PDB file of C-alpha atoms in Angstrom:
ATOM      1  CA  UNK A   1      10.153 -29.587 290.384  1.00  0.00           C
ATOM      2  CA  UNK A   2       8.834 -26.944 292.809  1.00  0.00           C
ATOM      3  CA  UNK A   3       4.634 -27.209 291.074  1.00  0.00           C
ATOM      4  CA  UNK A   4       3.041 -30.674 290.813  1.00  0.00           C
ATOM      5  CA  UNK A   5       2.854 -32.065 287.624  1.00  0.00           C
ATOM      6  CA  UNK A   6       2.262 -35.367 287.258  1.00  0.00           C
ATOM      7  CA  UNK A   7       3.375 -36.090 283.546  1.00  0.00           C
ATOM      8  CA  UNK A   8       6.896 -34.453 284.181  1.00  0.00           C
ATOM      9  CA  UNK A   9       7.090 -36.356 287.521  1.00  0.00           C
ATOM     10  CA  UNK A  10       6.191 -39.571 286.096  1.00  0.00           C
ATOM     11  CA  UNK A  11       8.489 -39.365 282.866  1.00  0.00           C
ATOM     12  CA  UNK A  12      11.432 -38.532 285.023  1.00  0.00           C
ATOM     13  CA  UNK A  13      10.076 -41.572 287.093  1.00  0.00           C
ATOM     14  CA  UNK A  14      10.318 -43.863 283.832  1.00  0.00           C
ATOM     15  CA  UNK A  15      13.856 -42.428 282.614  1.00  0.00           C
ATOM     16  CA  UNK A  16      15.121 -43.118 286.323  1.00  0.00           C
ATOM     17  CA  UNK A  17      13.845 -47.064 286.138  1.00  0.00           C
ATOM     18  CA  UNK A  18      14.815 -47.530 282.712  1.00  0.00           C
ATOM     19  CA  UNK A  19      18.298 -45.804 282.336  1.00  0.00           C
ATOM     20  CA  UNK A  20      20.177 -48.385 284.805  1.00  0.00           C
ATOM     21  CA  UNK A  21      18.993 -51.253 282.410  1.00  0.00           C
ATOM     22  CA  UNK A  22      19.813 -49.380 279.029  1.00  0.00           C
ATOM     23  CA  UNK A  23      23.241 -48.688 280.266  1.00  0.00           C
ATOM     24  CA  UNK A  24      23.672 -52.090 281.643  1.00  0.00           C
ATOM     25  CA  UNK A  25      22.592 -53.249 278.607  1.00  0.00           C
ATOM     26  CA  UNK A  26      24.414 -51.286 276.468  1.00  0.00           C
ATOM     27  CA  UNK A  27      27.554 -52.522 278.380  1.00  0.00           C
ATOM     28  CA  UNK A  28      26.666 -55.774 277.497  1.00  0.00           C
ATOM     29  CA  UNK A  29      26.101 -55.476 273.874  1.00  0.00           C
ATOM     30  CA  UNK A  30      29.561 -53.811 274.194  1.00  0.00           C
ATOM     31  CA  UNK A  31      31.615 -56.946 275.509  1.00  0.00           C
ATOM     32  CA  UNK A  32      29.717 -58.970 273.625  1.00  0.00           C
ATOM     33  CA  UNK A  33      30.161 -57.279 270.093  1.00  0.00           C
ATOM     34  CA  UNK A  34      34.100 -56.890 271.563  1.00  0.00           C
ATOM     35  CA  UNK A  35      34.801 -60.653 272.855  1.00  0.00           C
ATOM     36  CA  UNK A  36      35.050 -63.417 270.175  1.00  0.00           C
ATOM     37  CA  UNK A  37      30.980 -65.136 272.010  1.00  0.00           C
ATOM     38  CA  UNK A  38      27.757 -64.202 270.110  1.00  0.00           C
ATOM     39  CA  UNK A  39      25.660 -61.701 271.362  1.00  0.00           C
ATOM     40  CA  UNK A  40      22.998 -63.718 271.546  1.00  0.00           C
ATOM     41  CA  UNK A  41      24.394 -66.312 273.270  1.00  0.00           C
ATOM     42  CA  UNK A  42      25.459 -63.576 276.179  1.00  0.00           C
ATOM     43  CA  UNK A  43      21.555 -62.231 275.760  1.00  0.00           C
ATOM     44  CA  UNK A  44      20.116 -65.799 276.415  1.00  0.00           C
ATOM     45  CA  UNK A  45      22.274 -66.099 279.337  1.00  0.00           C
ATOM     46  CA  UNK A  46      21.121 -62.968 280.836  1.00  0.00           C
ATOM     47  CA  UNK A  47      17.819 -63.853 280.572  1.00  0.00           C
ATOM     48  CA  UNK A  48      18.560 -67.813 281.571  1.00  0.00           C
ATOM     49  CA  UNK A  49      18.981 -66.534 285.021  1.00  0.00           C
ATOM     50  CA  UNK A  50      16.205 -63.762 284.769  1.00  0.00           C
ATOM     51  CA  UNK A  51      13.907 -67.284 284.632  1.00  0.00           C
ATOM     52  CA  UNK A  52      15.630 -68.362 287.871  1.00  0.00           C
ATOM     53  CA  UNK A  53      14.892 -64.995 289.626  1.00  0.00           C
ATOM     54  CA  UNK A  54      11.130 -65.646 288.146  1.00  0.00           C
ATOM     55  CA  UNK A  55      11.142 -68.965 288.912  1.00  0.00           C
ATOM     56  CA  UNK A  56      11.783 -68.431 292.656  1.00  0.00           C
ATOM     57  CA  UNK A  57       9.270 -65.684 292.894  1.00  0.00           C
ATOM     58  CA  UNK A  58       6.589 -68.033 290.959  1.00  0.00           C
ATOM     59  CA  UNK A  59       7.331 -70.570 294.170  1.00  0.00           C
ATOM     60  CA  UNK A  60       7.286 -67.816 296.851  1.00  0.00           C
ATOM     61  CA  UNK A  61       3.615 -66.515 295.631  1.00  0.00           C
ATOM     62  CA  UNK A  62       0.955 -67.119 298.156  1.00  0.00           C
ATOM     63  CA  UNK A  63      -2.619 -67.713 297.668  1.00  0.00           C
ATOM     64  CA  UNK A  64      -4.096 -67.637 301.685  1.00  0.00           C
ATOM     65  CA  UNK A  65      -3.280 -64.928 304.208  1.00  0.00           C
ATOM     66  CA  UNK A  66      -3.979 -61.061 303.768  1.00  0.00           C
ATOM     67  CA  UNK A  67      -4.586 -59.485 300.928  1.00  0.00           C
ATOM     68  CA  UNK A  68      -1.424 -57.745 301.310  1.00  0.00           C
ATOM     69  CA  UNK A  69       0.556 -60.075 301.197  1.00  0.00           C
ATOM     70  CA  UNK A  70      -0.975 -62.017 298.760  1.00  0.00           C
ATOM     71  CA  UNK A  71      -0.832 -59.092 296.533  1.00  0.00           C
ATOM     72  CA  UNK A  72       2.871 -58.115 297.286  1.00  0.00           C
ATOM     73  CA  UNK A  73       3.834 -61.760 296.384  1.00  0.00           C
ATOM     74  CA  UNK A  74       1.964 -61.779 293.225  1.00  0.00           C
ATOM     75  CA  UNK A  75       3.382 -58.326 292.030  1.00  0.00           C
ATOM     76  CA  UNK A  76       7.023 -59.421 292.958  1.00  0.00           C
ATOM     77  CA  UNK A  77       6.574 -61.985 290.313  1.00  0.00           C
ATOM     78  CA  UNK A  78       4.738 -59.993 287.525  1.00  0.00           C
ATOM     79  CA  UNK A  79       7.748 -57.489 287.899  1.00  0.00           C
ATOM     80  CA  UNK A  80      10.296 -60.247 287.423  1.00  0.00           C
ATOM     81  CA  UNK A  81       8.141 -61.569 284.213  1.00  0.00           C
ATOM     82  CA  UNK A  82       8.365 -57.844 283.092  1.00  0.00           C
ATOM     83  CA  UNK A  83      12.258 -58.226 283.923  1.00  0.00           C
ATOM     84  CA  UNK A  84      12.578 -60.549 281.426  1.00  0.00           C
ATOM     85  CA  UNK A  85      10.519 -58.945 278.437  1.00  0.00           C
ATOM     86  CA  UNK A  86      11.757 -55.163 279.227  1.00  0.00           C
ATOM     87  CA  UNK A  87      15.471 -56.871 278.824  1.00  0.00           C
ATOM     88  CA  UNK A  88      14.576 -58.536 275.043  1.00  0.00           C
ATOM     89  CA  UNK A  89      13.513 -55.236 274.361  1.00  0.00           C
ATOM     90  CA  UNK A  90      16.147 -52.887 275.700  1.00  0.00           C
ATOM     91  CA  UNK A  91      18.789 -55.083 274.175  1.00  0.00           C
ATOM     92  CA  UNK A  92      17.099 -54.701 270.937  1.00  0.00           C
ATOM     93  CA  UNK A  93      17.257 -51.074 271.285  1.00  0.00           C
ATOM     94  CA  UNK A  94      20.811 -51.318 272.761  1.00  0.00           C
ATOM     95  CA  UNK A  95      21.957 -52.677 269.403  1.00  0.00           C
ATOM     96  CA  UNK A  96      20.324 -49.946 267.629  1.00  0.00           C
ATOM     97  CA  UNK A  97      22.098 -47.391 269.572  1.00  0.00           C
ATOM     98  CA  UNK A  98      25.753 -48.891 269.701  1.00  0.00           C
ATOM     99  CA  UNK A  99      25.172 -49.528 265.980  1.00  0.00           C
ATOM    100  CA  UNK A 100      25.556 -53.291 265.888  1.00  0.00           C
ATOM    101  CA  UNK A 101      23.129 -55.891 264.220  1.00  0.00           C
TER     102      UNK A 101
END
């Protein structure tokens, strides 16, 4: 995009976040539709060690130093909590698009 345009630029920003989970997730809903374990027992596994990634951050968030860094540690762990919702719904949606309930 040669002319600045924020909406375009941000959309294409949001479909380049997004599309690595929604295929990974899509994978997933694959396999687990395709081996003989419940897809929500694969899902709640996932998102078992989403926690521990989120867990970690929640210990590594700091509440004295600069404000950058304070900030940076804070946002590290609002993004894993995002992780971890943006996953129930994307695997949702997965199912939706590979068909399976």
């Amino acid at each position: 995009i040669s002319v600045f345009s924020p909406f375009v630029m941000g959309f294409l920003l949001l479909v380049k976040v997004i599309l690595p989970f929604l295929l990974l997730l899509l994978a997933t809903r694959v396999i687990s539709e395709s081996s003989a374990c419940p897809p929500k027992w694969i899902f709640l596994t996932v998102v078992a060690i989403a926690d521990i990634i989120a867990l970690g951050f929640f210990f590594t968030v700091r509440d004295e130093g600069s404000w950058f860094d304070i900030g940076q540690s804070i946002s590290r762990y609002a993004m894993a909590d995002v992780n971890i919702i943006s996953q129930l719904v994307l695997f949702s949606l997965g199912g939706c698009l590979t068909g399976y309930r």
